[in-house]
Coordinates of N, CA and C in Angstrom, one line a residue:
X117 N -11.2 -48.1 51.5 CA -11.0 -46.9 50.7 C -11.4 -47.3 49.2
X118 N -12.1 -46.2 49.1 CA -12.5 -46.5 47.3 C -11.7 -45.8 46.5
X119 N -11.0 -46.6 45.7 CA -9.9 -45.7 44.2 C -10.7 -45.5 43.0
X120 N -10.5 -44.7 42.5 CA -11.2 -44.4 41.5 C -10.0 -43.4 40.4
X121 N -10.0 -44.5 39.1 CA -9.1 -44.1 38.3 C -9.4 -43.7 36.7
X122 N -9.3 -42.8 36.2 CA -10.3 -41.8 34.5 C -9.2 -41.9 34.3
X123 N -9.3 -42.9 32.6 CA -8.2 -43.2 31.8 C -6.9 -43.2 32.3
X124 N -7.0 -44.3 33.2 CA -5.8 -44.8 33.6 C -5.2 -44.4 35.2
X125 N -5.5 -42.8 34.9 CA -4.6 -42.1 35.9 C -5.4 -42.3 37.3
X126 N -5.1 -42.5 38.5 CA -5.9 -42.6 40.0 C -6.0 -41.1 39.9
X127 N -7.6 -40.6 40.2 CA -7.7 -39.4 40.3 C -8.1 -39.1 41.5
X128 N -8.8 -40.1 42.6 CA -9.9 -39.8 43.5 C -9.8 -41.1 44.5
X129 N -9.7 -40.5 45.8 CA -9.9 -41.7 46.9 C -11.2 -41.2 47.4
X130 N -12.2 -42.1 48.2 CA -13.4 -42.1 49.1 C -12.8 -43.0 51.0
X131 N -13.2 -41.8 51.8 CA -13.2 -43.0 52.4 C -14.4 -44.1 53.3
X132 N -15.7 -42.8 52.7 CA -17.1 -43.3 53.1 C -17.7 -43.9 51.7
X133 N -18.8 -43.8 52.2 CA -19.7 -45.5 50.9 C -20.3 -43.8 49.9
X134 N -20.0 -44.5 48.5 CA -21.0 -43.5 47.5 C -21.2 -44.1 46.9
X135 N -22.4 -43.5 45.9 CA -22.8 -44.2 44.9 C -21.9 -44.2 43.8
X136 N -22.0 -45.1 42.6 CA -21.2 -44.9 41.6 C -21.7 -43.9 41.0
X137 N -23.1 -43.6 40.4 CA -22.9 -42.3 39.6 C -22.8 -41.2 40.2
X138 N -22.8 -41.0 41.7 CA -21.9 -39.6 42.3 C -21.1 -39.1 41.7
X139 N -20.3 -40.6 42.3 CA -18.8 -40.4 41.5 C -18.8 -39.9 40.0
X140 N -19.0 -40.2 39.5 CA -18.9 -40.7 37.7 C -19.5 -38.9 37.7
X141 N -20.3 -38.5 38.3 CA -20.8 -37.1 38.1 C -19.4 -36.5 38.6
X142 N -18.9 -36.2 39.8 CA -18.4 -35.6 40.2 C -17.2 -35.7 39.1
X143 N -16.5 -36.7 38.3 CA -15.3 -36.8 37.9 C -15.5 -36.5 36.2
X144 N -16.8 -35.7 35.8 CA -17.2 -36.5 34.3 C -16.7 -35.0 33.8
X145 N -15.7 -35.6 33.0 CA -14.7 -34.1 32.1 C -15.3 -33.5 31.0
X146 N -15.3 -32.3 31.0 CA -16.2 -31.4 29.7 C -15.9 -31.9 28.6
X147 N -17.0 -31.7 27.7 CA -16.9 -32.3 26.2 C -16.0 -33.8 25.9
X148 N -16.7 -34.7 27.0 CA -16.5 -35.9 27.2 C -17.8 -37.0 27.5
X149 N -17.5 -38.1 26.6 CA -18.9 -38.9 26.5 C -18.0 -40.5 27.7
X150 N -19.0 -40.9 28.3 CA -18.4 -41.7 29.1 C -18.5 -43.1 28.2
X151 N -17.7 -44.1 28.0 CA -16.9 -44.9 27.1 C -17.3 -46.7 27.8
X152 N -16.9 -46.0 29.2 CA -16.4 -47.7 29.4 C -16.5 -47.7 30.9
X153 N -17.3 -48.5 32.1 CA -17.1 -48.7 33.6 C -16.4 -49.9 34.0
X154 N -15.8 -49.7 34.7 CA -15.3 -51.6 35.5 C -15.0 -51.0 36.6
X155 N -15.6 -52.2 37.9 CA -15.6 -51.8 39.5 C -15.0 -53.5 39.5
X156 N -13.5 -53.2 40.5 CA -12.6 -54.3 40.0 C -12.3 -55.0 39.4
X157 N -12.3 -54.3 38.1 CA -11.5 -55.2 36.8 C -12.6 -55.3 36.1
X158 N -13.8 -55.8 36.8 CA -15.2 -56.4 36.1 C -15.9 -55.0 35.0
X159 N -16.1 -55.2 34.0 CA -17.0 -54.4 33.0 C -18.4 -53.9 33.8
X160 N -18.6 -53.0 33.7 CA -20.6 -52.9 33.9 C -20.8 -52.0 32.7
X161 N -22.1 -52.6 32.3 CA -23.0 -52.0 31.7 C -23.1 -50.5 32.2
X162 N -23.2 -49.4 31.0 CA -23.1 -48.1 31.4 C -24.6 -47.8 32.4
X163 N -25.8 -48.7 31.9 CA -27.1 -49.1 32.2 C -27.3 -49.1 33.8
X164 N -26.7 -49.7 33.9 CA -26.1 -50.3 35.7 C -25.6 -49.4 36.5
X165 N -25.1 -48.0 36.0 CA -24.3 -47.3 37.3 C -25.2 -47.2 38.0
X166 N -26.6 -46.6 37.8 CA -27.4 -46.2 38.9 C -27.7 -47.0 40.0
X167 N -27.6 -47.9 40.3 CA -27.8 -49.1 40.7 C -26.6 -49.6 41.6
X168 N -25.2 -48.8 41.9 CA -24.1 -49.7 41.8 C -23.9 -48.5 43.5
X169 N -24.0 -48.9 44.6 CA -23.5 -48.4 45.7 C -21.3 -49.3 46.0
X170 N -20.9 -47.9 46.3 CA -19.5 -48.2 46.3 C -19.3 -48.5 48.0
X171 N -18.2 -49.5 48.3 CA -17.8 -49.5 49.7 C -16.5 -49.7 49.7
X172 N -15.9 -49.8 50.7 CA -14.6 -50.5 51.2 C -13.8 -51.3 50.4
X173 N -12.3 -51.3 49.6 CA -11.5 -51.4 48.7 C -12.0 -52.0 47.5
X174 N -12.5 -51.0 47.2 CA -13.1 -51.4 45.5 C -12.7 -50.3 44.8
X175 N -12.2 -51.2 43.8 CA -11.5 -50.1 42.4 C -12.2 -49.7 41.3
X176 N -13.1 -48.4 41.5 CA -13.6 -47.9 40.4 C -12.6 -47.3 38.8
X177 N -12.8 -47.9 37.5 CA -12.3 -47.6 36.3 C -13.1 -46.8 35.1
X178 N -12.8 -46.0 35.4 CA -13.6 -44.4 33.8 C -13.0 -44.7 33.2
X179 N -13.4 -44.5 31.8 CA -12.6 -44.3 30.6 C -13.3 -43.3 30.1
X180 N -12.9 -42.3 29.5 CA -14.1 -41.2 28.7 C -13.3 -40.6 27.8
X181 N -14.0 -40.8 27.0 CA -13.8 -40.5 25.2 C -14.1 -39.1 24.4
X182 N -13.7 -38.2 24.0 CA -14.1 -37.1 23.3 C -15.5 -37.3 22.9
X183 N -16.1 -36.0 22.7 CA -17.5 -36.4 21.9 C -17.1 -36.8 20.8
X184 N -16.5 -36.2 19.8 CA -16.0 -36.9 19.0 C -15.7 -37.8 18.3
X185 N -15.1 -38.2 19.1 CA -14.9 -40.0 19.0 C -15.6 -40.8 19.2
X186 N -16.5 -40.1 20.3 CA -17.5 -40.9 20.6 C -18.7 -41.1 19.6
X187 N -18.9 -39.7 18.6 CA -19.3 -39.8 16.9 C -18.9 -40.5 16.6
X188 N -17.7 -40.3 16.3 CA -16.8 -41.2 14.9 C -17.2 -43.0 15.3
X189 N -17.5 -43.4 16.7 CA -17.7 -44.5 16.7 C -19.0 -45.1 16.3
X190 N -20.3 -44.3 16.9 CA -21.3 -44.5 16.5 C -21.1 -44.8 14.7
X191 N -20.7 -43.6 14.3 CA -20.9 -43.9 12.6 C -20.6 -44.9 12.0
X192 N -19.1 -45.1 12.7 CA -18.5 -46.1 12.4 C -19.8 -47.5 12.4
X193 N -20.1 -47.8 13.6 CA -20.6 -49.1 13.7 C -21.9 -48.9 12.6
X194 N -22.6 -47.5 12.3 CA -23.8 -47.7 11.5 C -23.5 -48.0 10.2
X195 N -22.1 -47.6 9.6 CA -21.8 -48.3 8.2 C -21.9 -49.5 8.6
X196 N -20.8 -50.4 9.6 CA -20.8 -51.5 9.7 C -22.2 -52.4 9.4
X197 N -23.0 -51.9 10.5 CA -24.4 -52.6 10.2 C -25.1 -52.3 8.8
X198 N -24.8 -51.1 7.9 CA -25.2 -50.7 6.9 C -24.9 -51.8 5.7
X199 N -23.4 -52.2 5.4 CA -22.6 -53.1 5.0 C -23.2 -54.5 5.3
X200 N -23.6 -54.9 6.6 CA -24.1 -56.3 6.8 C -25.7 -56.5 6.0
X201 N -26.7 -55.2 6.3 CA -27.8 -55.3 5.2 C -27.6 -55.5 3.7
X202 N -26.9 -54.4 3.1 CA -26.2 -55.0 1.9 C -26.2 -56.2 1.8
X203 N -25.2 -56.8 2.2 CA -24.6 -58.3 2.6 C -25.9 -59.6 2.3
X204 N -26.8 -59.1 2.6 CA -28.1 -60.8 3.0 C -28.2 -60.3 1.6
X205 N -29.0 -61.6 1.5 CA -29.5 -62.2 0.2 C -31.3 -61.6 0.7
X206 N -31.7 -60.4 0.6 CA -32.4 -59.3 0.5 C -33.9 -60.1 0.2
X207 N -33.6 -60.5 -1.1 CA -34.7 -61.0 -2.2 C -35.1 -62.5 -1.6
X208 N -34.4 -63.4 -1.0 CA -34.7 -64.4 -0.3 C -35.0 -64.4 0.6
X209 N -34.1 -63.3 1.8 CA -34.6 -64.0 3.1 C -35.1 -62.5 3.9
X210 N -35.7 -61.5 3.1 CA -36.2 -60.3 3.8 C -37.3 -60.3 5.1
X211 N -38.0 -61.6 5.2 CA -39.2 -61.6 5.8 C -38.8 -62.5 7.0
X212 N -37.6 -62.7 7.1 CA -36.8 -63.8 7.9 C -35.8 -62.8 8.7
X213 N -35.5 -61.5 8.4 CA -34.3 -60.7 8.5 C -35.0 -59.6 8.9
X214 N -36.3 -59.2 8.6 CA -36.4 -58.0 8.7 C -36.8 -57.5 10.5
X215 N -37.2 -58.6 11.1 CA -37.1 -57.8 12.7 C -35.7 -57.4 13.0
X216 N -34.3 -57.9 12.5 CA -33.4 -57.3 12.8 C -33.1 -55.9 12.0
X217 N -33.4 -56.3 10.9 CA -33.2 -54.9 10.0 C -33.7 -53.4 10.8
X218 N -35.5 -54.0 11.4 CA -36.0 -52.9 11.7 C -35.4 -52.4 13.0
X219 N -34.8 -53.3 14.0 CA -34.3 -53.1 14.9 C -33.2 -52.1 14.8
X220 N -32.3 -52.3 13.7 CA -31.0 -51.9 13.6 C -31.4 -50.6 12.7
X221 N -32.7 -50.1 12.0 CA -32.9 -48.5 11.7 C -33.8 -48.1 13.0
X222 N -33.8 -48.8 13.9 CA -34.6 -48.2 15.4 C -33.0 -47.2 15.9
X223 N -32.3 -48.4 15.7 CA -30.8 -48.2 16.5 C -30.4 -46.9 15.6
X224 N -30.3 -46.6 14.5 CA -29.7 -45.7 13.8 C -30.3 -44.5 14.1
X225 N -31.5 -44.4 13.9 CA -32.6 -43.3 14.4 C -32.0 -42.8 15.8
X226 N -32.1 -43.6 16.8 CA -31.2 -43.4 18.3 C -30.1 -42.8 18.3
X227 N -29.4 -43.3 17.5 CA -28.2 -43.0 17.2 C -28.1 -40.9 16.4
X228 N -28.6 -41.2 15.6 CA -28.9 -39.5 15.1 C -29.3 -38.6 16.0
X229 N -30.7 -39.4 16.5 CA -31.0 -38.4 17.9 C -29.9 -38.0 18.6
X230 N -28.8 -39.3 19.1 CA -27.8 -38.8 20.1 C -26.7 -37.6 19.6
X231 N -26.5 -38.0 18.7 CA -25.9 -37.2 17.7 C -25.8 -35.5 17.3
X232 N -27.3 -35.3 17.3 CA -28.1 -34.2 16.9 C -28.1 -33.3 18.2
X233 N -27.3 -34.0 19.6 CA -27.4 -32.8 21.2 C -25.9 -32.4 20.8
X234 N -25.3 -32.7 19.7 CA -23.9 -32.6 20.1 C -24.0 -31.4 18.5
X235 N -24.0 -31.9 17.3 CA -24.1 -31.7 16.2 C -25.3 -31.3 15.4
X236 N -25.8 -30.2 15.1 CA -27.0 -29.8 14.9 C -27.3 -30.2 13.2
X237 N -26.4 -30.4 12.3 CA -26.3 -30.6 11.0 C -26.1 -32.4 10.5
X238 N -27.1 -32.7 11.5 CA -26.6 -34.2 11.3 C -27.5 -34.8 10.1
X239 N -28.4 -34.6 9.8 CA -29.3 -34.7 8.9 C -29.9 -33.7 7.9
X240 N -30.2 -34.2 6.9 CA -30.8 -32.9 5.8 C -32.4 -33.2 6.3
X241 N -33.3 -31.9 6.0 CA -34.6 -32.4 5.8 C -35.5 -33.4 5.0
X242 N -34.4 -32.7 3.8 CA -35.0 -34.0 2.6 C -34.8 -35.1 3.6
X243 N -33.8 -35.4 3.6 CA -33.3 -37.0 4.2 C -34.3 -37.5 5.0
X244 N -34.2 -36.6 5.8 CA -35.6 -37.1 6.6 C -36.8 -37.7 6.7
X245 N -37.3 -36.6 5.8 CA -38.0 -36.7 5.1 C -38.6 -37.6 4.1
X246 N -37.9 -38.2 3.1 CA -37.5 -39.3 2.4 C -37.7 -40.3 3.4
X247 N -36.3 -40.7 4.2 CA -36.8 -41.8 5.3 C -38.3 -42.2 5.7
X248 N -38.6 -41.0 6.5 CA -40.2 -41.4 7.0 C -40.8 -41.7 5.9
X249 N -41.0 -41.3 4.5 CA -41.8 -41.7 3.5 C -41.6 -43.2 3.6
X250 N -40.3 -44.0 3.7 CA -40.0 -45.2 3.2 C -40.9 -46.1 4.3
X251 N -40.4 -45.6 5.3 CA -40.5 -46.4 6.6 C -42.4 -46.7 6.6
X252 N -43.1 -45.6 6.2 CA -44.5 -46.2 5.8 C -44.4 -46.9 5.1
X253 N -44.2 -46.5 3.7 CA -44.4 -47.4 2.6 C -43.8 -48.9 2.7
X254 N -42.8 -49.4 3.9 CA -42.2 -50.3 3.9 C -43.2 -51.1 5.2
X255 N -44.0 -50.6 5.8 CA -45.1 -51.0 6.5 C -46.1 -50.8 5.7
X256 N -46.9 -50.7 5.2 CA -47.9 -51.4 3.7 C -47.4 -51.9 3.1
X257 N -46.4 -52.5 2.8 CA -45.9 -53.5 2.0 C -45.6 -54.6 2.9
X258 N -45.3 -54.3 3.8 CA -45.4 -55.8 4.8 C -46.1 -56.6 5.3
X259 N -47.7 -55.6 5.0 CA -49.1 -55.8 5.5 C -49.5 -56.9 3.8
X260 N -49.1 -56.1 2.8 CA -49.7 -56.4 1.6 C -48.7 -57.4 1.1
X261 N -47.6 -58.3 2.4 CA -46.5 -59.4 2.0 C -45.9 -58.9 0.4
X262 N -45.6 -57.5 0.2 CA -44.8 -57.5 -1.3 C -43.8 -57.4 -1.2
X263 N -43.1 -58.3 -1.2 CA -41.7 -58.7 -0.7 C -40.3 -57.8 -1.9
X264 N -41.0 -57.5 -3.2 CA -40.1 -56.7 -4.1 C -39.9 -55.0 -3.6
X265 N -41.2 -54.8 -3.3 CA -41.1 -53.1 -2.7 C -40.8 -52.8 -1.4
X266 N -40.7 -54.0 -0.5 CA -40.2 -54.4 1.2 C -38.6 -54.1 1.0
X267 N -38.1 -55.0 0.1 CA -36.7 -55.0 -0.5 C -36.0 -53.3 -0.8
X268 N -36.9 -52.8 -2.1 CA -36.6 -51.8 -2.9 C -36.8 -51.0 -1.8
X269 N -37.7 -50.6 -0.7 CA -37.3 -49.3 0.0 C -36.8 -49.7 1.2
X270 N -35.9 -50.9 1.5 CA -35.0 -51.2 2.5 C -33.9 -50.8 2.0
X271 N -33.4 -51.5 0.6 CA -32.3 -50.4 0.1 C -32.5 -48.6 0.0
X272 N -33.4 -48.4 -0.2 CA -33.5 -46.7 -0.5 C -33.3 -46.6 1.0
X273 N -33.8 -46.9 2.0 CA -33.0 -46.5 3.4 C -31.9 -46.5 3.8
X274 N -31.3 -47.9 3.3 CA -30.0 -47.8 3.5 C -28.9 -46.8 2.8
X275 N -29.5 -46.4 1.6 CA -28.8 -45.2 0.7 C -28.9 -43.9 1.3
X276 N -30.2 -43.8 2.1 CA -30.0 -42.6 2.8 C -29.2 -43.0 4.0
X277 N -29.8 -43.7 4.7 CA -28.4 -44.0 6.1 C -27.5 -43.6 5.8
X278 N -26.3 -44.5 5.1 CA -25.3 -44.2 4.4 C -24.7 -42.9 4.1
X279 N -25.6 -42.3 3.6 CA -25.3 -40.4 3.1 C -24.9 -39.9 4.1
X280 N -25.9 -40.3 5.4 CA -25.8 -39.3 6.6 C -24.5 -39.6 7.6
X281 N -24.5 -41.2 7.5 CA -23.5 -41.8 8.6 C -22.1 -41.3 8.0
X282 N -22.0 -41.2 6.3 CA -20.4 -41.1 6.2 C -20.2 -39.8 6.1
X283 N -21.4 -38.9 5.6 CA -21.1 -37.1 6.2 C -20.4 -37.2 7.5
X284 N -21.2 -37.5 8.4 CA -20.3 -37.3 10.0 C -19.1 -37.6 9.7
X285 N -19.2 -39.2 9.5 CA -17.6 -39.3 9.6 C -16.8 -38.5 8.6
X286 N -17.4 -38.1 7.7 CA -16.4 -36.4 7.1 C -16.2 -35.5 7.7
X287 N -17.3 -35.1 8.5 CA -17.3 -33.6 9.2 C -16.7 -34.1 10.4
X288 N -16.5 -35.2 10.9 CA -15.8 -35.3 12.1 C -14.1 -35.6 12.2
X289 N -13.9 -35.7 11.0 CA -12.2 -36.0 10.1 C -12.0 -37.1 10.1
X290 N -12.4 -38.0 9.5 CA -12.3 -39.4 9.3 C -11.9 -38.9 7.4

């Protein structure tokens, strides 16, 4: 028998083999973002359901979180990482830092996208707008090693990030 329990409560027995994201479809509550998997206690990567065939006494675990919240978290963590760029010593070690930097406005961009099926006012145009300007000019300057203007519009990104990430978290009641 397969159990299967959404935020805590056992909602669903099986007593033939399914897939896990059947399930996860069949059980997935309106205006609900899915949070967290564990098939006996064990975590899986949200990445992984596809992949995950259910059988004979195994305990499937949902957790699913408001969209909402599920905002409020993303923003949350994009200050965080916003706060950690601040944080480096910018002027010394930018050409040492910056595959992660670029990484983590790949992540933020993702992050808006996700944002923007839920919330249509996630961004201004300017902002946008502005951004892409930087994001070239911060690729000719990486070409032409100018490490002062690399810096100056990594910060000007992050001032926009910032604008946008703690709006949500206003408009979402933080």
């Amino acid at each position: 028998m397969i159990t299967v329990k959404v935020n805590g409560t056992e909602v669903q027995k099986y007593k033939e083999k399914k897939k896990l994201a059947e399930v996860i479809s069949e059980l997935y509550p309106k205006d609900s973002v899915l949070n967290s998997v564990k098939l006996n206690h064990k975590s899986l990567q949200i990445a992984d359901i596809q992949n995950v065939d259910l059988a004979e006494n195994q305990l499937v675990e949902l957790t699913f979180i408001s969209v909402s919240k599920s905002i409020l978290q993303i923003a949350d963590s994009a200050i965080q990482f916003l706060d950690w760029v601040e944080a480096q010593n910018l002027d010394e070690e930018i050409f040492s830092i910056l595959p992660r930097i670029v990484s983590g406005f790949e992540t933020l961009e993702s992050a808006i996208l996700s944002i923007r099926q839920f919330r249509k006012d996630v961004e201004l145009k300017e902002e946008e707008e502005d951004k892409n300007t930087r994001f070239i000019e911060i690729n000719s300057f990486i070409v032409l090693t100018n490490k002062i203007e690399v810096v100056k519009r990594i910060k000007e990104i992050c001032g926009i990030y910032r604008k946008i990430f703690l709006r949500i978290l206003e408009t979402e009641g933080v």
